[in-house]
mmCIF file of N, CA, C and O in Angstrom:
data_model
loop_
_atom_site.group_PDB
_atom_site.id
_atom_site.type_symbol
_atom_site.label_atom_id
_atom_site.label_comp_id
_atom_site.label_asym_id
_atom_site.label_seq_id
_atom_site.Cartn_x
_atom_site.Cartn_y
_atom_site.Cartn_z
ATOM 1 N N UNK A 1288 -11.902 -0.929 0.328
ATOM 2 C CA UNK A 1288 -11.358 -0.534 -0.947
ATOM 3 C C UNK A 1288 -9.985 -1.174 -1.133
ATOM 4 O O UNK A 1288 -9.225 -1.198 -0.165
ATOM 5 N N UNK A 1289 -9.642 -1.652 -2.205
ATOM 6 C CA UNK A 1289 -8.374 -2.316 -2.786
ATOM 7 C C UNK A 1289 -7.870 -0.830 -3.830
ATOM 8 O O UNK A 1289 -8.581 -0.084 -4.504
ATOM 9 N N UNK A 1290 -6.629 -0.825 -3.642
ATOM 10 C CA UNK A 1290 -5.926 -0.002 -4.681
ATOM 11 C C UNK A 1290 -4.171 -0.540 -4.714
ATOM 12 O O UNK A 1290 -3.469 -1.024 -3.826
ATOM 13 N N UNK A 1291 -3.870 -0.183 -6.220
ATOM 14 C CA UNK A 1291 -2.646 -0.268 -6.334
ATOM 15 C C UNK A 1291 -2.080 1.149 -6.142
ATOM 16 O O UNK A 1291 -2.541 2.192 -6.605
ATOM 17 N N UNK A 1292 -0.505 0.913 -5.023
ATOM 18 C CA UNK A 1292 0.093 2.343 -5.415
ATOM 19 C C UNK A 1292 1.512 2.641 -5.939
ATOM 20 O O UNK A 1292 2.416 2.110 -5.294
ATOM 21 N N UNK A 1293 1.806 3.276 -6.826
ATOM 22 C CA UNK A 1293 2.770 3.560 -7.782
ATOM 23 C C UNK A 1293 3.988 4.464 -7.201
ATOM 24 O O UNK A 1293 5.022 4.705 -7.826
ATOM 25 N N UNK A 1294 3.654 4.959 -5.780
ATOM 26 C CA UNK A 1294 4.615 6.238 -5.339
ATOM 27 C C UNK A 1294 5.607 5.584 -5.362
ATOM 28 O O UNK A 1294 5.564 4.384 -5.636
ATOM 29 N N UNK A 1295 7.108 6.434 -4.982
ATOM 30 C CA UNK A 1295 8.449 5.791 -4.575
ATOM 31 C C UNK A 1295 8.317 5.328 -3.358
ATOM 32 O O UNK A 1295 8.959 4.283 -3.250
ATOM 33 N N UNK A 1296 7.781 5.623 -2.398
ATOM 34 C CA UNK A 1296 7.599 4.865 -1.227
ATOM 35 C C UNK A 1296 7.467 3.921 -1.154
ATOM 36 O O UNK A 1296 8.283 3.239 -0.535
ATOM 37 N N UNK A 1297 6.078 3.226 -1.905
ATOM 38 C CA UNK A 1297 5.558 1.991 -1.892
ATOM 39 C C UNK A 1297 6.410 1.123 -3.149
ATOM 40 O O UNK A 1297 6.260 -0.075 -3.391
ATOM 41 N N UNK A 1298 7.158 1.887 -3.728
ATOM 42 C CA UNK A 1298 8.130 0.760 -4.435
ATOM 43 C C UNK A 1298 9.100 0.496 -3.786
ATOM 44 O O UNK A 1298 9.305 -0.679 -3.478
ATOM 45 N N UNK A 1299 9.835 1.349 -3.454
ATOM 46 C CA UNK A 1299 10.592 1.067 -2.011
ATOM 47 C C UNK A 1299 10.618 -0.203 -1.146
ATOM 48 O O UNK A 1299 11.374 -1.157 -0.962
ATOM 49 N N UNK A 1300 9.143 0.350 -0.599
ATOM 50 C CA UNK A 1300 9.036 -1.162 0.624
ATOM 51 C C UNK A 1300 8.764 -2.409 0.258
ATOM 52 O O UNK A 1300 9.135 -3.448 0.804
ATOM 53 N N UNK A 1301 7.649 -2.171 -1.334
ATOM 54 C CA UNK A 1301 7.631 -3.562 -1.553
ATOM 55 C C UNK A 1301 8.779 -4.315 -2.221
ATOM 56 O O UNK A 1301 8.776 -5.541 -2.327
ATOM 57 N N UNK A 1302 9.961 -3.369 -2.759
ATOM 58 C CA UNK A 1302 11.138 -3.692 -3.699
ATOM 59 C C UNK A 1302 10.240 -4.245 -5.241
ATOM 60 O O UNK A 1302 10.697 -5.153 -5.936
ATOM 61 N N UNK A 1303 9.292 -3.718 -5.487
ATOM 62 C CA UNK A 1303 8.804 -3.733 -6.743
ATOM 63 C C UNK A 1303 8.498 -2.493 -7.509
ATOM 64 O O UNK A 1303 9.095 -1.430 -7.340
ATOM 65 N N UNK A 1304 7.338 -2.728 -8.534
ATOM 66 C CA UNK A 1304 6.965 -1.541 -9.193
ATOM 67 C C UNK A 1304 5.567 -0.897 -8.533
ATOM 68 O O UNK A 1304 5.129 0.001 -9.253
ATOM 69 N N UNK A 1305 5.119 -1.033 -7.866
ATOM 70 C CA UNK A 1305 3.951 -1.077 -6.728
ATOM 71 C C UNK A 1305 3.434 -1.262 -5.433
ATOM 72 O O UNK A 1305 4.453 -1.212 -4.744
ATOM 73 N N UNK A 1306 2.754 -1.393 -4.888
ATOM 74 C CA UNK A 1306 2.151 -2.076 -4.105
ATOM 75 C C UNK A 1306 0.662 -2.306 -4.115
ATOM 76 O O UNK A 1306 -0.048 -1.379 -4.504
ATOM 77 N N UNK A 1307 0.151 -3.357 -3.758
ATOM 78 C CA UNK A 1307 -1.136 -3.325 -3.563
ATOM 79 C C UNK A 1307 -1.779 -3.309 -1.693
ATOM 80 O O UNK A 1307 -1.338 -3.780 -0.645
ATOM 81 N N UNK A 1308 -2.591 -2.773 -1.941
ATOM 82 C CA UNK A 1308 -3.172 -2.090 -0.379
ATOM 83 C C UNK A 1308 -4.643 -2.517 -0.192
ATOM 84 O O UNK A 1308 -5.339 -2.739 -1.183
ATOM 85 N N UNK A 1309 -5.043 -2.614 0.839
ATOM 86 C CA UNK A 1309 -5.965 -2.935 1.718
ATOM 87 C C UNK A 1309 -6.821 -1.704 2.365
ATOM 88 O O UNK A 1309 -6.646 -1.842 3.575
ATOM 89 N N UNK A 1310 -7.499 -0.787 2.198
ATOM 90 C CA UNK A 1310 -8.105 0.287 3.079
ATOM 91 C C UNK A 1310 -8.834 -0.046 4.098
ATOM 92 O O UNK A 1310 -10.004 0.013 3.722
ATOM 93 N N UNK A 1311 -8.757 -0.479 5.576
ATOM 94 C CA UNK A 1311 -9.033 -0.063 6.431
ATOM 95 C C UNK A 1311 -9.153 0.548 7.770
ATOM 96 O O UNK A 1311 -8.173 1.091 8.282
ATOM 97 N N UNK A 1312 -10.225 0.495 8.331
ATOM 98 C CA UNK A 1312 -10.266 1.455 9.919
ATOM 99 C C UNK A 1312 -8.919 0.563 10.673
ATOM 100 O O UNK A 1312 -9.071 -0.632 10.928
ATOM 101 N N UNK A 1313 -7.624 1.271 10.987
ATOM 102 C CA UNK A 1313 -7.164 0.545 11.737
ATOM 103 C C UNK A 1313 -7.868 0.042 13.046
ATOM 104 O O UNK A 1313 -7.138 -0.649 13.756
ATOM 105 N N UNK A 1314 -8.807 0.196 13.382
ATOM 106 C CA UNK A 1314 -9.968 -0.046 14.539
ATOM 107 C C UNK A 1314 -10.363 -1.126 14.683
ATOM 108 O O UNK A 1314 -10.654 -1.705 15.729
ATOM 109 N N UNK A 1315 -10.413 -1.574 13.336
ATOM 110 C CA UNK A 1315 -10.890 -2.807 12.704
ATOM 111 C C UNK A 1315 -9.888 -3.704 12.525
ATOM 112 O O UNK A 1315 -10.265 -4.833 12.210
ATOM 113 N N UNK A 1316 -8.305 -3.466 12.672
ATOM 114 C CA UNK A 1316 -7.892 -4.639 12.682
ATOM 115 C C UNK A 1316 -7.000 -5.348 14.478
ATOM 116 O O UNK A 1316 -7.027 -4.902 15.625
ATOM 117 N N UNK A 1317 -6.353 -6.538 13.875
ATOM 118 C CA UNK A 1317 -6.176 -6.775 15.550
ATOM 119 C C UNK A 1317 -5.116 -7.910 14.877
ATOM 120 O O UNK A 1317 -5.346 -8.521 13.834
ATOM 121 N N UNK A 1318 -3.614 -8.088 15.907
ATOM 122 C CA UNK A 1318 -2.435 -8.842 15.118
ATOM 123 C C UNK A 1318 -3.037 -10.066 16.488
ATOM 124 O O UNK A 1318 -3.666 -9.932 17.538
ATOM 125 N N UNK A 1319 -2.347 -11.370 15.649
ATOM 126 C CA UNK A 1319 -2.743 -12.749 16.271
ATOM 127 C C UNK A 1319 -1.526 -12.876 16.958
ATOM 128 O O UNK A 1319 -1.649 -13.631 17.922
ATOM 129 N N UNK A 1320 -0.183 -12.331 16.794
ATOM 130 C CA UNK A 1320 0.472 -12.675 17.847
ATOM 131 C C UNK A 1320 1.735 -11.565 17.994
ATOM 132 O O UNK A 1320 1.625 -10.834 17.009
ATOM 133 N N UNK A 1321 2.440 -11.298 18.488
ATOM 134 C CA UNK A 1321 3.911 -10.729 18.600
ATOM 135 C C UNK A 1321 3.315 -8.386 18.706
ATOM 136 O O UNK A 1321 2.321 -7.702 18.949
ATOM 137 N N UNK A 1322 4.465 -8.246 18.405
ATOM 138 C CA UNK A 1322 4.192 -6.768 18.504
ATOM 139 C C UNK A 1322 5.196 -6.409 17.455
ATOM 140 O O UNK A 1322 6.100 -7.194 17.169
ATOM 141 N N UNK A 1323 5.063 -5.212 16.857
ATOM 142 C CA UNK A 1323 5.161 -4.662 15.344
ATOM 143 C C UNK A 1323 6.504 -3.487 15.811
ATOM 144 O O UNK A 1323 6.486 -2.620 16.685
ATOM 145 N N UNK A 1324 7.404 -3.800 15.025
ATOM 146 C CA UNK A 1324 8.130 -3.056 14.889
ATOM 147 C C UNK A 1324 8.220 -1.665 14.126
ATOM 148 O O UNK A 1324 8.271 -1.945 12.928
ATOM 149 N N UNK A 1325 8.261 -0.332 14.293
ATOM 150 C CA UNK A 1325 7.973 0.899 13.227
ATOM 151 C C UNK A 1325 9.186 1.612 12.750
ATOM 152 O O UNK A 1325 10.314 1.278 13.113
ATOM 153 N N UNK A 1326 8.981 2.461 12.047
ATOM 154 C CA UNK A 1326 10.127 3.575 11.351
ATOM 155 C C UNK A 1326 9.340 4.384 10.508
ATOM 156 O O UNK A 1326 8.845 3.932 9.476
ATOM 157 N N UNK A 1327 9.201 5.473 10.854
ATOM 158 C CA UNK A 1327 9.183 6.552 10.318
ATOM 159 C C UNK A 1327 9.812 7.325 9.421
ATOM 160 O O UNK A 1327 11.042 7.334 9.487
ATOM 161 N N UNK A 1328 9.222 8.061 8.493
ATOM 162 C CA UNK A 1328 10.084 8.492 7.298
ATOM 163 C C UNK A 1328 9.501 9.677 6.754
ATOM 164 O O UNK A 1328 8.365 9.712 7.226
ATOM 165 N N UNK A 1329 9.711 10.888 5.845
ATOM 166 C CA UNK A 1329 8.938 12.076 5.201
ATOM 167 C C UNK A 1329 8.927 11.481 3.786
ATOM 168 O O UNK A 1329 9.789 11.130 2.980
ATOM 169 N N UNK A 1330 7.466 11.518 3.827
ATOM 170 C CA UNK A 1330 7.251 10.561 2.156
ATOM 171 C C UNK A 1330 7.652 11.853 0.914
ATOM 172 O O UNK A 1330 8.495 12.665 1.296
ATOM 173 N N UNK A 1331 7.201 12.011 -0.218
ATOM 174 C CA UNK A 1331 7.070 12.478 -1.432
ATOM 175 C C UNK A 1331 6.748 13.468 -1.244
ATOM 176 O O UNK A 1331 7.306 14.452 -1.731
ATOM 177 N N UNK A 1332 5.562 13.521 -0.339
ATOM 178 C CA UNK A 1332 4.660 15.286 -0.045
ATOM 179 C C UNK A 1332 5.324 15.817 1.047
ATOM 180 O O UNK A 1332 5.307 17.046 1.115
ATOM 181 N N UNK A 1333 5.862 15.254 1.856
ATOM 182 C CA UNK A 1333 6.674 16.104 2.881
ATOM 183 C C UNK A 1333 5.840 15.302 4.332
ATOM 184 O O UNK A 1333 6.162 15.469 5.508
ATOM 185 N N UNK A 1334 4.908 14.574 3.900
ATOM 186 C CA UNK A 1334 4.357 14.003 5.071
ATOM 187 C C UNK A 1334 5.202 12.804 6.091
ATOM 188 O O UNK A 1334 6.064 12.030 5.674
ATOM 189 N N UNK A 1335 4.652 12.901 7.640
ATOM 190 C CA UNK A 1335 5.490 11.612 7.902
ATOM 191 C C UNK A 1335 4.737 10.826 7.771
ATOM 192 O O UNK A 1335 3.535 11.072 7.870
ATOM 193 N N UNK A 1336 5.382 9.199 7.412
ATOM 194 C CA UNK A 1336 4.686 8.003 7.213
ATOM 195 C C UNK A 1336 5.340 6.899 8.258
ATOM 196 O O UNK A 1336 6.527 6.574 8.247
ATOM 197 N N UNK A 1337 4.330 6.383 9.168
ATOM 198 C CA UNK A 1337 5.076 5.236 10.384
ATOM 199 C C UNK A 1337 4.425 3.974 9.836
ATOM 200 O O UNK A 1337 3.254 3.756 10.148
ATOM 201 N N UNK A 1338 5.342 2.779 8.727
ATOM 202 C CA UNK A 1338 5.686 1.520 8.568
ATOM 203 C C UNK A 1338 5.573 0.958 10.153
ATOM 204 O O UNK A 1338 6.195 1.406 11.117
ATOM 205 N N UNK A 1339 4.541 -0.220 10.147
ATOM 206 C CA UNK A 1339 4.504 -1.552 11.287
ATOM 207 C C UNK A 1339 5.006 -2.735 10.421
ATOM 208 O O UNK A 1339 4.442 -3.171 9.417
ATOM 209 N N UNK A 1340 6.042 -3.138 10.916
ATOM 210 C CA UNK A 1340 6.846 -4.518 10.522
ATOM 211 C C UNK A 1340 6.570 -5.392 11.227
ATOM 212 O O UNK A 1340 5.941 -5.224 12.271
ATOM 213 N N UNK A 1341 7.066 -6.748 10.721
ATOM 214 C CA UNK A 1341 7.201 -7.824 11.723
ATOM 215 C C UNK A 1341 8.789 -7.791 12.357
ATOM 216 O O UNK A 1341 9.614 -7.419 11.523
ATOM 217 N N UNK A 1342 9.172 -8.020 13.289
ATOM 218 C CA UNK A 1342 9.891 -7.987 13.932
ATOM 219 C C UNK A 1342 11.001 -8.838 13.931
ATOM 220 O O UNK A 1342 12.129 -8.833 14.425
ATOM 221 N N UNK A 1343 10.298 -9.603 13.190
ATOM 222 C CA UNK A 1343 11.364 -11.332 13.228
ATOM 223 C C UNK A 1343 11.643 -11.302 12.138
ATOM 224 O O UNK A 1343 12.793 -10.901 11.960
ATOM 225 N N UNK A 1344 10.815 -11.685 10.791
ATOM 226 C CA UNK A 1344 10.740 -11.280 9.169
ATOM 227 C C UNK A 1344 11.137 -10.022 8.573
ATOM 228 O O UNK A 1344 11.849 -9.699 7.622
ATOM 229 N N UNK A 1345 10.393 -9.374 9.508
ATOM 230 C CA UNK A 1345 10.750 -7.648 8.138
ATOM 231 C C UNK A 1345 9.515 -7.587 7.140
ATOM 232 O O UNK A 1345 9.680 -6.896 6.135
ATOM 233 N N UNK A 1346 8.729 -8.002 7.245
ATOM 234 C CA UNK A 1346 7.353 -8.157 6.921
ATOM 235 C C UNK A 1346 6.771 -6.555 6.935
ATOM 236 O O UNK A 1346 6.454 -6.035 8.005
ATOM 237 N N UNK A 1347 6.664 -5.843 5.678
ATOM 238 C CA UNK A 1347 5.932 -4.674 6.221
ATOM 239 C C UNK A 1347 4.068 -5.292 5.956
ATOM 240 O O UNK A 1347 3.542 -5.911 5.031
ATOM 241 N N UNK A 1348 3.498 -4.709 7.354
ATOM 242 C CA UNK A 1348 2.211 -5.250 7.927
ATOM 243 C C UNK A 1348 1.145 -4.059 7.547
ATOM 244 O O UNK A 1348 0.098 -4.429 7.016
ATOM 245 N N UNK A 1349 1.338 -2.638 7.784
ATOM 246 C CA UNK A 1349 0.922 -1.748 7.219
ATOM 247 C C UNK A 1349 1.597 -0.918 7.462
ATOM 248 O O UNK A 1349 2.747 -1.074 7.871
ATOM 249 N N UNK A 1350 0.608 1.017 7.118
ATOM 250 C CA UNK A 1350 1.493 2.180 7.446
ATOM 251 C C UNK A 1350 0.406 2.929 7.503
ATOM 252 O O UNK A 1350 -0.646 2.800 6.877
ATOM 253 N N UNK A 1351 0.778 3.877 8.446
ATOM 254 C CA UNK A 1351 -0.452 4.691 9.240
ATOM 255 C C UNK A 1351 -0.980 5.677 8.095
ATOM 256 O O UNK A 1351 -0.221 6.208 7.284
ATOM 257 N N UNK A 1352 -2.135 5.831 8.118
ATOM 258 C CA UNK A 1352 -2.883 6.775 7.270
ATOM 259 C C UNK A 1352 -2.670 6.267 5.625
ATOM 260 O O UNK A 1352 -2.615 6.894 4.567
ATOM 261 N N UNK A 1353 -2.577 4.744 5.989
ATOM 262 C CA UNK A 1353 -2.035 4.278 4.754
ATOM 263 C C UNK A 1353 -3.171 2.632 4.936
ATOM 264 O O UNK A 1353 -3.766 2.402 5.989
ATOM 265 N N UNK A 1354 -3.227 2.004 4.113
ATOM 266 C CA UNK A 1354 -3.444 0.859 3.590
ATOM 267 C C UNK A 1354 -2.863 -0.629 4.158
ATOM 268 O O UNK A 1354 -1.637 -0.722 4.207
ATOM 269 N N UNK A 1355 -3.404 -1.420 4.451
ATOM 270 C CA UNK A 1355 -2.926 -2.890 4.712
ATOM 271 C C UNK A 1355 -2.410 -3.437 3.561
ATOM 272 O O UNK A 1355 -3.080 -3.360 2.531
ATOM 273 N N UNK A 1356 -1.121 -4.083 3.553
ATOM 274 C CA UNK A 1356 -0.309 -4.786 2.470
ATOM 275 C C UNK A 1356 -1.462 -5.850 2.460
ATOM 276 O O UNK A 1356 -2.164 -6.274 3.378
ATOM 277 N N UNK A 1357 -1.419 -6.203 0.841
ATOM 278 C CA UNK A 1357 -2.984 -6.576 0.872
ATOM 279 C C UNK A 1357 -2.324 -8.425 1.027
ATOM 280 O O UNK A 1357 -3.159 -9.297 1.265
ATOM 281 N N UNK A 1358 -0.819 -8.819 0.865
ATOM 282 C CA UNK A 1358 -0.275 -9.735 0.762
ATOM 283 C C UNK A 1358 -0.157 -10.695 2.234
ATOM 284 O O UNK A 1358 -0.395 -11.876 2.490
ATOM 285 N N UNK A 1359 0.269 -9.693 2.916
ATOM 286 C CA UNK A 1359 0.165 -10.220 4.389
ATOM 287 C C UNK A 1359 -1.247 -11.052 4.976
ATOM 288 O O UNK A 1359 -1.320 -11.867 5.895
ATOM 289 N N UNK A 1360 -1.977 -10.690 4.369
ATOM 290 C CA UNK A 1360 -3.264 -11.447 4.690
ATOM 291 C C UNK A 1360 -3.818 -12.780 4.784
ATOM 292 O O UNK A 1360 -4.040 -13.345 3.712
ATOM 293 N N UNK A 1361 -4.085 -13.393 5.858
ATOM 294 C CA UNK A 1361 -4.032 -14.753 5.371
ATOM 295 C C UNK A 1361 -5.213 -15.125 3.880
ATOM 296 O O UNK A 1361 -4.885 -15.839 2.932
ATOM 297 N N UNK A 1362 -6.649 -14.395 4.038
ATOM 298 C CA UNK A 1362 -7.404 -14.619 3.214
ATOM 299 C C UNK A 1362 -6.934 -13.227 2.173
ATOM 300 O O UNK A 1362 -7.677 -12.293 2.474
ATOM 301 N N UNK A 1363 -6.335 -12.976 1.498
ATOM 302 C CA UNK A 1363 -6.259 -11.690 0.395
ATOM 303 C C UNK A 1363 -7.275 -11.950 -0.757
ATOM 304 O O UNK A 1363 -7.455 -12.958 -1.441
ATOM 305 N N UNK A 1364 -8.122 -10.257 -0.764
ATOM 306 C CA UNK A 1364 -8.896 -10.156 -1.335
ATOM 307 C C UNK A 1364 -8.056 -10.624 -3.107
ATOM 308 O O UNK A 1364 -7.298 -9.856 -3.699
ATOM 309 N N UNK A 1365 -8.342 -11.606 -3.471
ATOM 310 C CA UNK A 1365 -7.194 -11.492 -5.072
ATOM 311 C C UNK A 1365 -8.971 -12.014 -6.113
ATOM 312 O O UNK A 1365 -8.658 -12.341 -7.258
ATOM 313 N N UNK A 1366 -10.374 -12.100 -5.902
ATOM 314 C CA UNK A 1366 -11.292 -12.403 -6.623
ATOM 315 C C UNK A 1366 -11.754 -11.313 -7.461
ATOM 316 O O UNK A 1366 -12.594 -11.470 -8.347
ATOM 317 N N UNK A 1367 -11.055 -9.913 -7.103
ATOM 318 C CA UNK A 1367 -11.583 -8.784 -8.072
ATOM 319 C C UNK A 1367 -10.524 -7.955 -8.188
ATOM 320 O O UNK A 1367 -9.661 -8.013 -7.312
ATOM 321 N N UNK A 1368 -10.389 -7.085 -9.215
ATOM 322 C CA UNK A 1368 -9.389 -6.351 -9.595
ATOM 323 C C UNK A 1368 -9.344 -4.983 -8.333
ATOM 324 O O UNK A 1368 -10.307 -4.745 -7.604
ATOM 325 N N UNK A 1369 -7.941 -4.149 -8.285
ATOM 326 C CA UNK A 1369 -8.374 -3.275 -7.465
ATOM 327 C C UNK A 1369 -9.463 -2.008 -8.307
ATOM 328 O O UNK A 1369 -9.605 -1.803 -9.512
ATOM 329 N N UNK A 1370 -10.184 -1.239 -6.969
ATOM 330 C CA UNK A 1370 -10.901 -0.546 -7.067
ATOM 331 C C UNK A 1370 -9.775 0.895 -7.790
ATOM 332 O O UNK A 1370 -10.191 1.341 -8.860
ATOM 333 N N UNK A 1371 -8.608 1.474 -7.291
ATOM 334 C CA UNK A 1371 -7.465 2.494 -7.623
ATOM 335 C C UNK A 1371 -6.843 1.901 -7.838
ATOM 336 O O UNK A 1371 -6.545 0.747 -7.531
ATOM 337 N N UNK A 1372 -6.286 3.138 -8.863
ATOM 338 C CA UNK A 1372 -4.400 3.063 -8.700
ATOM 339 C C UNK A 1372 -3.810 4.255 -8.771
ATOM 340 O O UNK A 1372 -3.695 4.955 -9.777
ATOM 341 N N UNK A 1373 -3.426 4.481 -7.660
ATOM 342 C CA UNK A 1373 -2.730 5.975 -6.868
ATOM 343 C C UNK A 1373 -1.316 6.462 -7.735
ATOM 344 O O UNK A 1373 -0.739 5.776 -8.579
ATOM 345 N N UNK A 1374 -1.102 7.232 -7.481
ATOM 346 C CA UNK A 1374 -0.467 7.344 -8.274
ATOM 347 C C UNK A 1374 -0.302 6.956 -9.608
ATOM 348 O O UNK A 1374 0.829 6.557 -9.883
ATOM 349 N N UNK A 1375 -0.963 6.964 -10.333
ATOM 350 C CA UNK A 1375 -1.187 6.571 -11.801
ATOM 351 C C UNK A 1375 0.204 7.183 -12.506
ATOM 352 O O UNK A 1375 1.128 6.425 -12.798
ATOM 353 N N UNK A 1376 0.259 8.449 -12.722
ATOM 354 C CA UNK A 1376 1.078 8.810 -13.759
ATOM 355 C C UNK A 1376 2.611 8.614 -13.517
ATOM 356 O O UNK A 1376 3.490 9.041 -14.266
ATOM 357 N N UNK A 1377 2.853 7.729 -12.075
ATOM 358 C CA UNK A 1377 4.194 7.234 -11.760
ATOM 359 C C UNK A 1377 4.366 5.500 -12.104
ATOM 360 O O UNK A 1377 5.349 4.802 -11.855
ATOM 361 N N UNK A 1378 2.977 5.056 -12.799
ATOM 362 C CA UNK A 1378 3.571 3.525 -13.059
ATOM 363 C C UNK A 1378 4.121 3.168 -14.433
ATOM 364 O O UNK A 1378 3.735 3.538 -15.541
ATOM 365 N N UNK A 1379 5.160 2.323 -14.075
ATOM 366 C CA UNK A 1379 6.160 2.064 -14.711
ATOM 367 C C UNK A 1379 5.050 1.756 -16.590
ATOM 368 O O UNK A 1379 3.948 1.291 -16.882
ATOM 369 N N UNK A 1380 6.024 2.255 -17.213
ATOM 370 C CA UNK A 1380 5.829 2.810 -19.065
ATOM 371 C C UNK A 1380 5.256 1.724 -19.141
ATOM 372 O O UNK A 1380 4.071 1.780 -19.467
ATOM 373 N N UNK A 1381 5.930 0.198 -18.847
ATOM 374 C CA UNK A 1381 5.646 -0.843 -19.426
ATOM 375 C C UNK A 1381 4.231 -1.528 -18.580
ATOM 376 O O UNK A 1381 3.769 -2.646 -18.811
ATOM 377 N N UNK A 1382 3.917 -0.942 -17.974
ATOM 378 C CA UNK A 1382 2.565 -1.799 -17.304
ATOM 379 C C UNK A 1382 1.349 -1.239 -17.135
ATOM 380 O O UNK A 1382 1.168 -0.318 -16.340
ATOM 381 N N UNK A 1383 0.065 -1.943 -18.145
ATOM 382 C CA UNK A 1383 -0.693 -1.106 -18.521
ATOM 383 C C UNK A 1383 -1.843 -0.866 -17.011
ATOM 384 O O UNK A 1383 -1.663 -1.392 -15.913
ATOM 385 N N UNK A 1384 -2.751 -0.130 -17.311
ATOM 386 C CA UNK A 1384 -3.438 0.257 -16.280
ATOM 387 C C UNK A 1384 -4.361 -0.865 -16.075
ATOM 388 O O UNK A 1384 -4.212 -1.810 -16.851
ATOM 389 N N UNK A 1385 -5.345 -0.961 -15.129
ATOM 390 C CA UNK A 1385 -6.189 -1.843 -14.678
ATOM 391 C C UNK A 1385 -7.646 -1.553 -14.875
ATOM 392 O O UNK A 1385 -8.351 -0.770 -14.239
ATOM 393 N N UNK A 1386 -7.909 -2.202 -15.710
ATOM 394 C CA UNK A 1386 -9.255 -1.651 -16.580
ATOM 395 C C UNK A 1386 -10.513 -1.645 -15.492
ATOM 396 O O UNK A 1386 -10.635 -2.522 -14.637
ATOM 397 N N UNK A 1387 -11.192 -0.818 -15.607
ATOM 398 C CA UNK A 1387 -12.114 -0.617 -14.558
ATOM 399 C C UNK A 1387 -12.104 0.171 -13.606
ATOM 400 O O UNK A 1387 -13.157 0.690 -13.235
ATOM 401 N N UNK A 1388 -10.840 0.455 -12.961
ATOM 402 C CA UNK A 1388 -9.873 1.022 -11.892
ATOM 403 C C UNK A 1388 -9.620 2.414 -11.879
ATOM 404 O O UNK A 1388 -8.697 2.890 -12.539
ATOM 405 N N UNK A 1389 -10.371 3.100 -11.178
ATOM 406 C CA UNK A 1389 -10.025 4.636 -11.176
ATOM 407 C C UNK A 1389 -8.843 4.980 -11.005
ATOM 408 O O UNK A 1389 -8.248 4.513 -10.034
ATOM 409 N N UNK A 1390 -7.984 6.145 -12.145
ATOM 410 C CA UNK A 1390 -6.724 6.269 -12.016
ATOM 411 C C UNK A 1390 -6.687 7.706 -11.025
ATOM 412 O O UNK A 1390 -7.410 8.661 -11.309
ATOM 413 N N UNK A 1391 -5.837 7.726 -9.940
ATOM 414 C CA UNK A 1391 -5.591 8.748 -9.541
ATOM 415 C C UNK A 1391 -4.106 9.143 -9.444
ATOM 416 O O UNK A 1391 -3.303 8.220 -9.310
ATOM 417 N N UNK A 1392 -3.593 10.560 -9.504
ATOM 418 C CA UNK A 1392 -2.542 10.917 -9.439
ATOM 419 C C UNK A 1392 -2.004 11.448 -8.075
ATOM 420 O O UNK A 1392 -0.955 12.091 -8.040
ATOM 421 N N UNK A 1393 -2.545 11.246 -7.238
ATOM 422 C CA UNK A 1393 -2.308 11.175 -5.825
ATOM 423 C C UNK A 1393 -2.861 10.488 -4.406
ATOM 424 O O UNK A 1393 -3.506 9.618 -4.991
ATOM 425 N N UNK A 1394 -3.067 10.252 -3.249
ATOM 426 C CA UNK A 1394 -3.869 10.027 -2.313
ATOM 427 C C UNK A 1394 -5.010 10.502 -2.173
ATOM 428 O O UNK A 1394 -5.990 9.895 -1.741
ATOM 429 N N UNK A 1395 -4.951 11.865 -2.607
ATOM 430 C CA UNK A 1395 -6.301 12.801 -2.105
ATOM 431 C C UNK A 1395 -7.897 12.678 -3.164
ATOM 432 O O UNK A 1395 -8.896 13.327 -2.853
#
């Protein structure tokens, strides 16, 4: 699943109005070289959220119970629109929704 998300968090890290995300089994993925730097934080809901960086860059790589930055990827899914967009009723006035794209107003 591809989704865009609108929280302050994810504007935050990406220093934009969004982010776009990647859903999967972290099980399923595997880094080609170095080891990931983290930081922890209490998001919006009161939850903690642990950011994996790159270490050298500052690259955020993903975040636990969270989504793969869909950018970091060497192949990024960019041939179809995302499937969400999380947080819906936090994206910015001026940017319309993504037609097709289930709007949700939270994670859950």
């Amino acid at each position: 699943m591809q989704a865009l998300c609108h929280c302050n968090d994810c504007r935050k890290i990406t220093g934009s109005t969004f982010s776009t995300n990647i859903f999967a089994p972290t099980a399923d993925l595997s880094l080609v070289s170095g080891a990931p730097k983290t930081m922890s934080k209490r998001t919006d809901k009161g939850n903690t959220i642990t950011s994996y960086f790159c270490g050298e860059c500052g690259t955020t790589l993903w975040r636990e119970s969270d989504g793969i930055e869909a950018g970091v990827l060497d192949e990024m899914s960019d041939r179809r629109p995302p499937d969400q967009e999380l947080y819906s009723d936090r994206r910015a006035a001026w940017l319309p929704a993504i037609e097709g794209a289930e709007q949700k107003k939270s994670t859950d």
